[in-house]
Short mmCIF file of C-alpha atoms and ligand atoms in Angstrom, two decimals:
data_model
loop_
_atom_site.label_atom_id
_atom_site.label_comp_id
_atom_site.label_asym_id
_atom_site.label_seq_id
_atom_site.Cartn_x
_atom_site.Cartn_y
_atom_site.Cartn_z
CA MET L 1 32.95 4.62 -7.67
CA ALA L 2 29.77 2.41 -8.07
CA LYS L 3 26.77 4.34 -8.45
CA LEU L 4 24.65 2.86 -5.41
CA PHE L 5 20.70 3.78 -4.47
CA LEU L 6 19.58 3.01 -1.21
CA GLY L 7 15.87 2.35 -0.90
CA LEU L 8 13.99 1.91 2.72
CA ASP L 9 10.69 0.44 3.35
CA SER L 10 9.00 1.20 6.75
CA SER L 11 6.21 -1.03 6.77
CA THR L 12 3.53 -2.49 9.14
CA GLN L 13 5.61 -5.37 10.65
CA SER L 14 9.37 -4.40 9.43
CA LEU L 15 11.73 -2.00 7.99
CA SER L 16 13.52 -3.16 4.84
CA ALA L 17 16.40 -1.95 2.73
CA VAL L 18 17.33 -2.52 -0.79
CA VAL L 19 20.34 -1.36 -2.42
CA ILE L 20 20.87 -1.18 -6.21
CA ASP L 21 24.00 -0.55 -8.57
CA LEU L 22 22.71 1.38 -11.38
CA ASP L 23 25.34 0.58 -13.74
CA LYS L 24 25.54 -3.10 -12.95
CA GLN L 25 21.51 -3.01 -13.05
CA LYS L 26 21.56 -5.36 -10.05
CA VAL L 27 20.24 -5.50 -6.67
CA ILE L 28 23.50 -5.83 -4.46
CA TYR L 29 21.98 -5.86 -0.80
CA GLU L 30 18.50 -6.64 0.76
CA LYS L 31 17.58 -6.86 4.34
CA SER L 32 14.27 -6.97 6.53
CA LEU L 33 14.38 -6.01 10.26
CA ASN L 34 11.28 -7.36 12.20
CA PHE L 35 9.91 -4.99 14.67
CA ASP L 36 8.53 -7.75 17.07
CA ARG L 37 11.77 -9.70 17.23
CA ALA L 38 14.65 -6.62 16.68
CA LEU L 39 12.84 -4.42 19.19
CA PRO L 40 10.90 -6.45 21.80
CA GLN L 41 11.15 -3.51 24.39
CA PHE L 42 8.18 -1.82 22.30
CA LYS L 43 5.99 -4.44 23.22
CA THR L 44 4.29 -4.91 19.75
CA GLN L 45 2.34 -7.56 18.01
CA ASN L 46 2.85 -7.51 14.34
CA GLY L 47 4.19 -4.09 14.71
CA VAL L 48 0.99 -2.89 16.30
CA LEU L 49 0.57 -2.22 20.18
CA PRO L 50 -1.97 -4.12 22.00
CA GLN L 51 -5.10 -2.22 22.83
CA ARG L 52 -8.58 -3.16 24.48
CA ASP L 53 -10.66 -1.66 21.79
CA PRO L 54 -10.14 -3.86 18.51
CA LEU L 55 -11.13 -0.99 16.31
CA VAL L 56 -7.88 1.10 17.40
CA LYS L 57 -4.58 0.26 15.99
CA HIS L 58 -1.36 2.38 17.04
CA SER L 59 2.41 1.99 16.77
CA ARG L 60 5.29 4.13 17.83
CA PRO L 61 7.32 6.39 16.11
CA GLN L 62 10.27 5.93 18.29
CA LEU L 63 10.09 2.10 17.14
CA TRP L 64 10.51 3.20 13.61
CA ALA L 65 13.38 5.58 14.52
CA ALA L 66 15.02 2.76 16.54
CA ALA L 67 14.69 0.29 13.80
CA LEU L 68 16.33 2.96 11.31
CA ASP L 69 19.44 2.81 13.67
CA LEU L 70 19.49 -1.03 13.81
CA LEU L 71 19.37 -1.30 10.00
CA PHE L 72 22.01 1.21 9.66
CA ALA L 73 24.06 -0.48 12.01
CA GLY L 74 23.43 -3.72 10.14
CA MET L 75 24.39 -2.52 6.97
CA VAL L 76 27.63 -1.52 8.42
CA GLU L 77 28.25 -5.15 9.82
CA ASP L 78 27.46 -6.46 6.37
CA ARG L 79 30.08 -4.24 4.70
CA VAL L 80 27.55 -2.44 2.52
CA PRO L 81 29.50 0.15 0.88
CA LEU L 82 27.42 2.98 2.22
CA ARG L 83 30.29 5.41 1.04
CA ASP L 84 29.14 4.84 -2.47
CA VAL L 85 25.41 5.49 -2.00
CA LEU L 86 24.27 8.60 -3.95
CA ALA L 87 20.90 9.11 -2.69
CA VAL L 88 18.35 7.62 -0.49
CA SER L 89 14.66 7.36 -0.83
CA GLY L 90 11.87 5.35 0.87
CA SER L 91 8.34 4.42 1.39
CA GLY L 92 6.18 3.92 4.42
CA GLN L 93 2.66 2.07 5.26
CA GLN L 94 0.35 4.49 4.27
CA HIS L 95 -2.30 6.57 6.10
CA GLY L 96 -0.24 6.22 9.40
CA SER L 97 0.46 9.82 10.99
CA VAL L 98 3.01 11.05 13.73
CA TYR L 99 2.36 14.23 15.46
CA LEU L 100 5.37 16.74 16.45
CA ASN L 101 5.65 19.73 18.68
CA ASP L 102 7.29 22.91 18.06
CA ARG L 103 10.82 21.31 19.35
CA ALA L 104 11.04 18.78 16.72
CA ALA L 105 12.41 21.00 13.65
CA ALA L 106 15.15 22.14 15.59
CA ARG L 107 16.01 18.70 17.05
CA LEU L 108 16.21 17.16 13.64
CA ALA L 109 18.43 19.74 12.46
CA LYS L 110 20.93 18.81 15.08
CA LEU L 111 20.96 15.09 15.41
CA ASP L 112 23.80 13.77 17.59
CA PRO L 113 25.53 10.68 16.37
CA ARG L 114 26.72 10.14 19.96
CA LYS L 115 22.98 9.15 20.82
CA SER L 116 20.51 6.74 19.27
CA LEU L 117 17.73 8.35 17.12
CA GLU L 118 15.29 7.19 20.01
CA GLU L 119 17.27 9.43 22.73
CA ASN L 120 17.64 12.57 19.97
CA LEU L 121 13.58 12.36 19.77
CA ARG L 122 12.86 12.43 23.23
CA GLY L 123 10.37 15.18 24.00
CA VAL L 124 9.67 15.89 20.40
CA PHE L 125 6.25 14.13 19.99
CA ALA L 126 2.78 15.86 20.68
CA ARG L 127 1.24 12.52 20.91
CA SER L 128 3.27 9.34 22.10
CA THR L 129 1.77 6.88 19.75
CA ALA L 130 0.52 7.03 15.94
CA PRO L 131 -2.66 5.55 14.55
CA ILE L 132 -1.99 3.07 11.45
CA TRP L 133 -3.73 2.19 8.63
CA MET L 134 -5.17 -0.86 10.38
CA ASP L 135 -7.32 1.20 12.71
CA SER L 136 -11.04 1.65 12.17
CA SER L 137 -12.10 3.78 14.83
CA THR L 138 -13.20 6.92 13.03
CA THR L 139 -16.38 5.96 11.28
CA GLN L 140 -18.32 9.15 12.93
CA GLN L 141 -15.33 11.36 11.71
CA CYS L 142 -15.54 9.70 7.87
CA ALA L 143 -19.43 10.78 8.13
CA GLN L 144 -18.45 14.21 9.10
CA ILE L 145 -16.10 14.77 6.84
CA ARG L 146 -17.96 13.19 3.93
CA LYS L 147 -20.96 15.31 4.74
CA LYS L 148 -19.13 18.44 4.43
CA LEU L 149 -17.67 17.68 1.42
CA GLY L 150 -20.97 16.96 -0.04
CA GLY L 151 -21.22 13.22 0.00
CA ILE L 152 -19.33 9.84 -1.22
CA GLN L 153 -18.92 10.69 -5.00
CA ALA L 154 -18.05 14.45 -4.03
CA THR L 155 -15.29 13.30 -1.47
CA ALA L 156 -13.93 10.96 -3.91
CA GLU L 157 -13.81 13.43 -7.01
CA ALA L 158 -12.01 16.13 -4.41
CA THR L 159 -9.67 14.06 -2.45
CA GLY L 160 -9.22 10.83 -4.74
CA SER L 161 -11.09 8.44 -2.26
CA ASP L 162 -14.18 8.66 -0.26
CA ALA L 163 -13.48 9.19 3.52
CA PHE L 164 -11.99 6.09 5.00
CA GLU L 165 -11.55 4.96 8.59
CA ARG L 166 -7.77 4.55 7.97
CA PHE L 167 -6.99 7.61 6.20
CA THR L 168 -5.31 10.30 7.84
CA GLY L 169 -7.68 13.03 7.80
CA PRO L 170 -10.35 11.06 9.60
CA GLN L 171 -7.71 10.20 11.97
CA ILE L 172 -6.60 13.98 12.62
CA ARG L 173 -10.18 14.83 13.14
CA LYS L 174 -10.61 12.08 15.89
CA PHE L 175 -7.18 13.31 17.69
CA TYR L 176 -8.71 16.82 17.49
CA GLN L 177 -11.96 15.92 18.88
CA THR L 178 -10.85 13.79 21.49
CA GLU L 179 -7.30 15.08 22.57
CA PRO L 180 -8.17 19.15 21.70
CA GLU L 181 -5.23 20.21 23.70
CA ALA L 182 -2.54 18.01 22.46
CA TYR L 183 -3.98 18.87 19.11
CA LYS L 184 -3.12 22.49 19.82
CA LYS L 185 0.48 21.47 20.54
CA THR L 186 1.07 19.75 17.64
CA ALA L 187 3.17 22.12 15.30
CA ALA L 188 3.86 19.48 12.48
CA ILE L 189 1.76 16.24 11.28
CA ALA L 190 3.49 13.70 9.25
CA LEU L 191 3.00 10.54 7.66
CA VAL L 192 5.17 7.44 8.17
CA SER L 193 6.85 8.30 4.97
CA SER L 194 7.47 11.67 5.53
CA PHE L 195 8.67 11.27 9.36
CA MET L 196 11.16 8.81 7.87
CA ALA L 197 12.33 11.04 5.45
CA SER L 198 12.51 13.64 8.04
CA LEU L 199 15.15 11.56 9.96
CA LEU L 200 17.17 11.08 6.99
CA ALA L 201 17.18 14.80 5.83
CA GLY L 202 17.53 16.26 9.40
CA LYS L 203 14.50 18.55 8.47
CA LEU L 204 10.71 18.00 8.17
CA ALA L 205 10.27 16.55 4.83
CA PRO L 206 7.46 17.32 2.38
CA ILE L 207 4.61 14.80 1.75
CA ASP L 208 4.55 13.31 -1.91
CA PRO L 209 1.45 13.36 -3.90
CA GLY L 210 1.23 9.15 -3.35
CA ASP L 211 1.00 9.00 0.24
CA GLY L 212 -0.68 12.42 0.19
CA ALA L 213 -3.79 10.94 -1.38
CA GLY L 214 -4.34 8.55 1.37
CA MET L 215 -5.21 11.38 3.71
CA ASN L 216 -8.63 12.88 2.33
CA LEU L 217 -6.75 16.05 2.66
CA MET L 218 -5.11 16.64 -0.85
CA ASP L 219 -6.78 18.06 -4.27
CA ILE L 220 -6.30 14.85 -6.13
CA ARG L 221 -5.91 16.77 -9.51
CA LYS L 222 -4.10 19.83 -8.43
CA LYS L 223 -1.73 17.65 -5.90
CA GLN L 224 -2.03 20.63 -3.31
CA TRP L 225 -3.72 20.65 0.09
CA HIS L 226 -7.60 20.91 -0.53
CA PRO L 227 -8.69 24.22 1.63
CA ALA L 228 -12.13 22.60 1.98
CA ALA L 229 -11.13 19.22 3.06
CA LEU L 230 -8.77 20.81 5.58
CA LYS L 231 -11.56 22.99 6.97
CA ALA L 232 -14.03 19.91 7.40
CA THR L 233 -11.24 18.16 9.34
CA ALA L 234 -9.82 20.34 12.00
CA PRO L 235 -9.05 24.12 12.70
CA GLY L 236 -5.37 25.30 11.87
CA LEU L 237 -4.54 22.27 9.94
CA ALA L 238 -2.92 24.03 6.96
CA LYS L 239 -0.23 25.28 9.16
CA LYS L 240 0.61 21.82 10.66
CA LEU L 241 1.07 20.13 7.48
CA PRO L 242 4.26 20.08 5.22
CA PRO L 243 4.38 21.31 1.45
CA ILE L 244 3.45 18.55 -1.11
CA ALA L 245 6.54 17.61 -3.38
CA ALA L 246 7.35 14.74 -5.85
CA ALA L 247 8.69 11.54 -4.47
CA GLY L 248 12.42 11.39 -5.19
CA GLN L 249 12.66 15.06 -5.11
CA VAL L 250 15.84 16.15 -3.33
CA ILE L 251 15.43 17.67 -0.02
CA GLY L 252 18.89 18.07 0.52
CA PRO L 253 22.20 16.34 1.74
CA VAL L 254 21.56 13.51 4.17
CA SER L 255 22.15 14.67 7.88
CA SER L 256 25.41 14.20 9.11
CA TYR L 257 23.98 12.06 11.89
CA PHE L 258 24.24 9.02 9.34
CA VAL L 259 27.57 10.23 7.51
CA GLU L 260 29.36 10.25 11.39
CA LYS L 261 27.71 7.59 12.50
CA TYR L 262 27.59 4.89 9.93
CA GLY L 263 29.83 6.38 7.16
CA LEU L 264 27.09 7.03 4.58
CA ASN L 265 28.62 9.32 1.74
CA ALA L 266 28.40 12.83 3.09
CA GLU L 267 27.23 13.75 -0.48
CA ALA L 268 24.31 11.49 -0.50
CA LEU L 269 21.06 12.99 -1.25
CA ALA L 270 18.06 12.58 0.99
CA THR L 271 14.83 12.31 -1.03
CA VAL L 272 11.11 12.75 -0.51
CA TRP L 273 9.51 9.38 0.26
CA THR L 274 6.21 7.96 -0.81
CA GLY L 275 3.54 5.53 0.52
CA ASP L 276 4.50 1.53 0.11
CA ASN L 277 1.75 0.93 -2.79
CA PRO L 278 2.87 3.78 -4.97
CA ALA L 279 6.46 2.69 -4.33
CA SER L 280 5.36 -0.98 -5.24
CA VAL L 281 4.07 0.50 -8.61
CA ILE L 282 7.70 1.57 -9.46
CA GLY L 283 9.17 -1.78 -8.26
CA LEU L 284 6.92 -3.84 -10.34
CA GLY L 285 7.67 -1.68 -13.16
CA LEU L 286 4.12 -0.46 -13.81
CA VAL L 287 5.33 2.76 -15.10
CA LYS L 288 3.28 3.13 -18.27
CA PRO L 289 -0.57 4.21 -18.02
CA GLY L 290 -2.31 0.93 -18.74
CA MET L 291 -0.13 -1.46 -16.86
CA VAL L 292 -1.90 -3.20 -14.25
CA ALA L 293 -0.81 -5.56 -11.42
CA ILE L 294 -3.14 -8.30 -9.43
CA SER L 295 -1.39 -9.12 -6.15
CA LEU L 296 -2.73 -12.46 -4.60
CA GLY L 297 -2.12 -12.04 -0.84
CA THR L 298 -3.83 -11.67 2.69
CA SER L 299 -6.20 -9.35 0.86
CA ASP L 300 -6.22 -9.40 -3.02
CA THR L 301 -5.48 -5.68 -4.56
CA PHE L 302 -5.84 -4.59 -8.04
CA PHE L 303 -3.57 -1.69 -8.90
CA GLY L 304 -2.20 -0.09 -11.77
CA THR L 305 -1.30 3.15 -13.60
CA MET L 306 -3.42 5.67 -15.41
CA ALA L 307 -2.48 8.90 -17.28
CA GLU L 308 -5.75 10.82 -16.50
CA CYS L 309 -7.23 11.34 -12.90
CA GLN L 310 -10.44 9.10 -12.85
CA THR L 311 -12.13 8.54 -9.41
CA ASP L 312 -14.63 5.86 -8.41
CA ALA L 313 -18.33 7.32 -8.11
CA GLN L 314 -19.17 4.35 -5.93
CA GLY L 315 -16.24 5.54 -3.31
CA GLU L 316 -14.98 1.59 -3.45
CA GLY L 317 -11.59 2.29 -4.88
CA HIS L 318 -8.78 4.63 -4.55
CA VAL L 319 -6.72 6.85 -6.58
CA PHE L 320 -3.23 8.20 -5.47
CA GLY L 321 -0.47 9.96 -7.27
CA SER L 322 2.32 7.54 -8.51
CA PRO L 323 5.97 8.31 -8.08
CA SER L 324 6.00 8.24 -12.08
CA GLY L 325 4.00 11.39 -12.27
CA ASP L 326 0.81 9.74 -13.31
CA TYR L 327 -1.95 8.25 -11.29
CA MET L 328 -2.21 4.93 -9.81
CA THR L 329 -5.35 3.17 -8.54
CA LEU L 330 -5.75 0.67 -5.65
CA ILE L 331 -8.77 -1.60 -5.00
CA CYS L 332 -8.58 -3.56 -2.13
CA PHE L 333 -10.55 -6.78 -1.82
CA LYS L 334 -10.50 -8.31 2.07
CA ASN L 335 -11.49 -11.61 1.33
CA GLY L 336 -8.50 -13.00 -0.67
CA SER L 337 -6.07 -15.76 0.40
CA LEU L 338 -7.70 -16.11 3.66
CA ALA L 339 -11.16 -16.97 1.85
CA ARG L 340 -9.11 -19.34 -0.65
CA GLU L 341 -7.93 -21.26 2.40
CA GLN L 342 -11.15 -21.60 3.94
CA VAL L 343 -12.68 -23.22 0.92
CA ARG L 344 -9.65 -25.47 0.59
CA GLU L 345 -9.65 -26.60 4.04
CA SER L 346 -13.42 -27.05 4.42
CA TYR L 347 -13.14 -30.04 1.74
CA GLY L 348 -10.10 -31.38 3.06
CA ILE L 349 -7.85 -30.47 -0.09
CA LYS L 350 -4.14 -30.87 1.26
CA ASP L 351 -2.57 -28.13 -0.71
CA TRP L 352 -2.48 -25.71 -3.36
CA ASN L 353 -1.55 -28.06 -6.12
CA ALA L 354 -4.18 -30.33 -5.25
CA PHE L 355 -6.83 -27.57 -5.38
CA GLY L 356 -5.68 -26.32 -8.68
CA LYS L 357 -5.95 -29.86 -10.12
CA LEU L 358 -9.50 -30.06 -8.84
CA LEU L 359 -10.47 -27.09 -10.26
CA ALA L 360 -9.32 -28.17 -13.63
CA THR L 361 -11.28 -31.10 -13.69
CA THR L 362 -14.32 -28.52 -14.08
CA LYS L 363 -15.00 -26.20 -16.87
CA PRO L 364 -16.06 -22.43 -17.10
CA GLN L 365 -19.93 -22.35 -17.63
CA LYS L 366 -21.96 -19.86 -18.99
CA ASP L 367 -24.70 -20.41 -16.31
CA GLY L 368 -22.03 -21.69 -13.80
CA GLY L 369 -22.40 -21.83 -9.98
CA ILE L 370 -21.36 -18.41 -8.12
CA LEU L 371 -19.75 -17.86 -4.68
CA LEU L 372 -19.52 -14.72 -3.07
CA PRO L 373 -16.93 -15.39 -0.54
CA TRP L 374 -17.54 -12.73 2.29
CA PHE L 375 -15.76 -14.77 5.01
CA GLU L 376 -14.98 -11.35 6.44
CA ALA L 377 -16.56 -7.80 6.12
CA GLU L 378 -15.71 -6.82 2.71
CA ILE L 379 -14.33 -3.47 1.50
CA VAL L 380 -15.30 -3.95 -2.23
CA PRO L 381 -18.36 -3.96 -2.57
CA ARG L 382 -18.85 -2.59 0.64
CA VAL L 383 -20.42 -5.47 3.02
CA ASN L 384 -20.29 -5.11 6.78
CA GLN L 385 -22.27 -8.47 7.52
CA PRO L 386 -19.80 -11.42 6.79
CA GLY L 387 -21.58 -14.73 5.24
CA LEU L 388 -21.22 -16.92 2.04
CA HIS L 389 -23.77 -16.51 -0.45
CA ARG L 390 -24.22 -19.70 -3.16
CA PHE L 391 -26.20 -19.56 -6.46
CA ASP L 392 -26.59 -22.49 -8.50
CA LEU L 393 -23.84 -24.07 -6.62
CA GLU L 394 -24.22 -27.50 -4.48
CA GLU L 395 -22.24 -26.84 -1.02
CA THR L 396 -21.17 -30.53 -1.31
CA ASP L 397 -19.51 -30.11 -4.75
CA ALA L 398 -16.06 -29.56 -3.84
CA ALA L 399 -14.42 -29.04 -7.31
CA ALA L 400 -17.15 -26.79 -8.31
CA ASN L 401 -16.41 -24.61 -5.19
CA CYS L 402 -12.93 -24.52 -5.56
CA ARG L 403 -13.74 -23.07 -9.08
CA ALA L 404 -16.54 -20.82 -8.25
CA ILE L 405 -14.36 -19.06 -5.26
CA PHE L 406 -11.53 -18.03 -7.58
CA GLU L 407 -14.13 -17.17 -10.45
CA ALA L 408 -15.81 -14.95 -7.91
CA GLN L 409 -12.67 -13.17 -6.98
CA MET L 410 -11.55 -12.70 -10.55
CA LEU L 411 -15.21 -11.55 -11.69
CA SER L 412 -15.12 -9.11 -8.61
CA MET L 413 -12.11 -7.47 -9.63
CA ARG L 414 -13.33 -7.13 -13.20
CA ARG L 415 -16.80 -5.58 -12.50
CA HIS L 416 -15.38 -3.14 -9.72
CA SER L 417 -12.23 -2.02 -11.55
CA GLN L 418 -14.47 -0.69 -14.55
CA TRP L 419 -14.57 2.73 -13.35
CA MET L 420 -10.73 2.94 -14.02
CA GLY L 421 -11.47 2.82 -17.75
CA VAL L 422 -7.99 1.04 -18.31
CA ALA L 423 -7.86 -1.81 -20.58
CA PRO L 424 -4.83 -3.43 -19.80
CA ASP L 425 -2.51 -5.39 -22.48
CA CYS L 426 -0.88 -7.41 -19.68
CA ILE L 427 -1.64 -8.13 -16.09
CA TYR L 428 1.33 -8.82 -13.74
CA ALA L 429 0.53 -11.29 -11.12
CA THR L 430 2.30 -11.28 -7.91
CA GLY L 431 1.95 -12.30 -4.42
CA GLY L 432 1.77 -15.84 -2.39
CA ALA L 433 -0.87 -17.37 -4.80
CA SER L 434 0.57 -16.10 -8.02
CA ASN L 435 2.60 -19.44 -8.56
CA ASN L 436 -0.42 -21.56 -9.27
CA THR L 437 -0.87 -21.68 -13.07
CA THR L 438 -4.11 -23.02 -12.82
CA LEU L 439 -5.15 -19.63 -10.78
CA LEU L 440 -3.51 -17.68 -13.35
CA GLN L 441 -5.14 -19.13 -16.14
CA VAL L 442 -8.33 -18.38 -14.44
CA MET L 443 -7.32 -14.87 -14.10
CA ALA L 444 -6.27 -14.53 -17.69
CA ASN L 445 -9.67 -15.81 -18.90
CA VAL L 446 -12.07 -13.93 -16.86
CA MET L 447 -9.70 -10.70 -17.41
CA ASN L 448 -9.41 -11.32 -21.19
CA CYS L 449 -5.72 -10.44 -20.92
CA THR L 450 -2.41 -11.86 -21.06
CA VAL L 451 -1.00 -12.70 -17.71
CA ARG L 452 2.71 -12.63 -16.63
CA ARG L 453 4.02 -13.28 -13.20
CA ILE L 454 6.62 -11.16 -11.09
CA GLU L 455 8.64 -12.53 -8.21
CA ILE L 456 9.73 -9.48 -6.29
CA ALA L 457 9.74 -9.84 -2.55
CA LYS L 458 10.68 -6.31 -1.45
CA SER L 459 8.69 -4.58 -4.37
CA ALA L 460 8.18 -1.18 -2.38
CA ALA L 461 11.95 -1.06 -1.15
CA LEU L 462 13.12 -1.74 -4.61
CA GLY L 463 10.77 0.98 -6.00
CA ALA L 464 12.30 3.19 -3.31
CA ALA L 465 15.60 2.76 -4.53
CA LEU L 466 14.68 3.25 -8.04
CA GLN L 467 12.79 6.46 -7.02
CA ALA L 468 16.11 7.59 -5.02
CA ALA L 469 18.32 6.99 -8.59
CA HIS L 470 15.49 8.87 -10.40
CA GLY L 471 15.79 11.79 -8.13
CA TRP L 472 19.39 11.72 -8.25
CA LEU L 473 19.46 11.80 -11.83
CA VAL L 474 17.04 14.53 -12.29
CA ALA L 475 19.17 16.56 -9.73
CA ALA L 476 22.27 16.07 -12.10
CA GLY L 477 20.48 17.52 -15.06
CA GLN L 478 19.32 14.45 -16.56
CA SER L 479 16.18 13.02 -17.93
CA PRO L 480 15.66 9.66 -16.79
CA VAL L 481 13.17 7.53 -18.53
CA TRP L 482 11.15 5.39 -15.97
CA ALA L 483 10.37 2.31 -18.39
CA LYS L 484 14.22 2.43 -18.97
CA LEU L 485 14.81 2.69 -15.26
CA THR L 486 12.68 -0.11 -14.16
CA LYS L 487 13.19 -2.31 -17.10
CA VAL L 488 16.06 -5.36 -16.05
CA PHE L 489 14.71 -4.71 -12.16
CA ALA L 490 11.02 -5.36 -12.87
CA ALA L 491 11.15 -7.99 -15.49
CA PRO L 492 8.40 -10.86 -15.24
CA VAL L 493 9.60 -14.80 -14.60
CA PRO L 494 10.86 -15.55 -18.11
CA GLY L 495 8.46 -17.83 -19.78
CA SER L 496 5.45 -17.18 -17.34
CA GLU L 497 3.00 -15.79 -19.99
CA ILE L 498 -0.39 -17.24 -19.84
CA ARG L 499 -2.85 -16.37 -22.62
CA PRO L 500 -6.39 -16.00 -22.43
CA GLN L 501 -8.48 -18.79 -23.98
CA LYS L 502 -11.27 -17.58 -26.51
CA ALA L 503 -13.80 -20.00 -25.57
CA ALA L 504 -13.33 -19.43 -22.16
CA VAL L 505 -13.52 -15.66 -22.61
CA ASN L 506 -16.80 -15.75 -24.29
CA VAL L 507 -18.38 -17.86 -21.45
CA TYR L 508 -16.95 -15.44 -18.82
CA ASP L 509 -18.31 -12.14 -20.60
CA GLU L 510 -21.75 -14.10 -20.22
CA LEU L 511 -21.15 -15.15 -16.66
CA LEU L 512 -20.02 -11.56 -15.66
CA LYS L 513 -23.88 -10.49 -15.98
CA LYS L 514 -25.25 -13.36 -13.79
CA PHE L 515 -22.23 -12.19 -11.24
CA ALA L 516 -23.57 -8.81 -11.31
CA LEU L 517 -27.18 -9.88 -10.65
CA CYS L 518 -25.94 -12.55 -7.66
CA GLU L 519 -24.09 -9.56 -6.10
CA ARG L 520 -26.96 -7.27 -6.13
CA ALA L 521 -29.48 -10.04 -4.83
CA ALA L 522 -27.00 -10.84 -1.98
CA LEU L 523 -26.47 -7.15 -1.09
CA GLU L 524 -30.38 -6.22 -1.14
CA SER L 525 -30.87 -9.33 0.90
CA LEU L 526 -28.38 -7.85 3.58
CA ALA L 527 -29.84 -4.49 3.18
CA ASP L 528 -33.37 -5.98 4.41
C1 LIG G 601 -3.49 0.97 1.27
C2 LIG G 601 -3.19 0.49 2.55
C3 LIG G 601 -2.45 -0.60 3.12
C4 LIG G 601 -1.11 0.11 3.68
C5 LIG G 601 -0.19 -1.17 3.95
O1 LIG G 601 -4.59 2.07 1.24
O2 LIG G 601 -3.91 0.77 3.64
O3 LIG G 601 -2.04 -1.34 1.85
O4 LIG G 601 -0.18 0.98 2.84
O5 LIG G 601 1.01 -1.12 4.31
#
């Protein structure tokens, strides 16, 4: 019998599955189901319910459950050998929360395969919608929680992050304040990850330290609920939260619902899920402390693994638990690919290849031009008045501006990741723009580090499948080593290595000082 493991990723816009064969060290199946297209009756746009208030972003837990049915039915149709699956794990979009009443636990224990999951779950929600990570309507609640916990630095020290609008604690506080009766009737609060794990396990599932750290409710060092944070958030919260347990830890056998309906192996194990970012850390193979990835996407993210918990005194970056048992950091820069695109388009440059070629006609300069590309309000550093700031840079010089924007993005990453105290020996580049070697050379030079490219489209679902394998091996009494488990699956693209160039590195060491001064000046001008 093949040793198969199923990883699921319930993200903002889709539910994905990846099945791996552990003996053959191969991904044997992957599939994604787009919520808007596959389940139009829920009327979501990009996975989000339309709302008049642009700050409010909710989705429906019933939608995620319906997608799980459809995905399993699709796997049966595609003849995925579900009888050979030994364990299932998963990941979810972080921070989103599901509110269940006191009927939920009993209903989960008796999921009826003759009905859909959606029908099975009728009447178990204490709140019909789920706020998700794109929601930014809780500024007031963030300020209240932050104040009770002693300020930005103290909140980050205690929970791994300052209070952020999308984080679950501020969202729970808003629910408690605006709908106190419904809050009272809430028997259990789940994250997207633990809600989906609960369906698979047929019982309320624990939350793992990866996703738990995205709540402003967990003691980041003890990996237990933080009593003062719970108190600062809402009354009676401790009773509504599940226990915290490691990602991949066995909850029990999968619910008979999936066995009878879809032919899933009756002995397959349901395990604890995590957040999509912690799962991606595993899927990209960042399992040793010091390993770092830069994802060049809609927003650019800098994330990596560290052995010791180190929090950001400025409160800009996040620390989450990693499924490997270490810690992971996440720093999110909102002005990523869209900002690069705006610059490219404003000079009429037709594609990224041409952008790279133009950039390469210029040289890194010690006293070079600086372009702070805050097309939109920025997360790191915190900027809430969008705008561009140019220093020693002619707006008319297309080539210099192409260089300046990417240099600034990389200098900003270097500057704002220093608190992590991690000196990577290699950076793994992923995401849309990472196939542009000119950009990767700038990355290597600014970061003074070798860069390798990683091409894994479904890194979270792959990470979840590996997490299922890890959990199953541990339950079987073995001591799996993460680095060995991920090695083949998360290998960088052969021949993609780009080394830093000494002369350019020296220039950027100097330019970083100027960049810091320019950033400070721009922030001060906005504060005036
Ligand atoms: C991380 C975050 C997003 C979601 C996306 O803090 O909010 O990356 O996890 O699914």
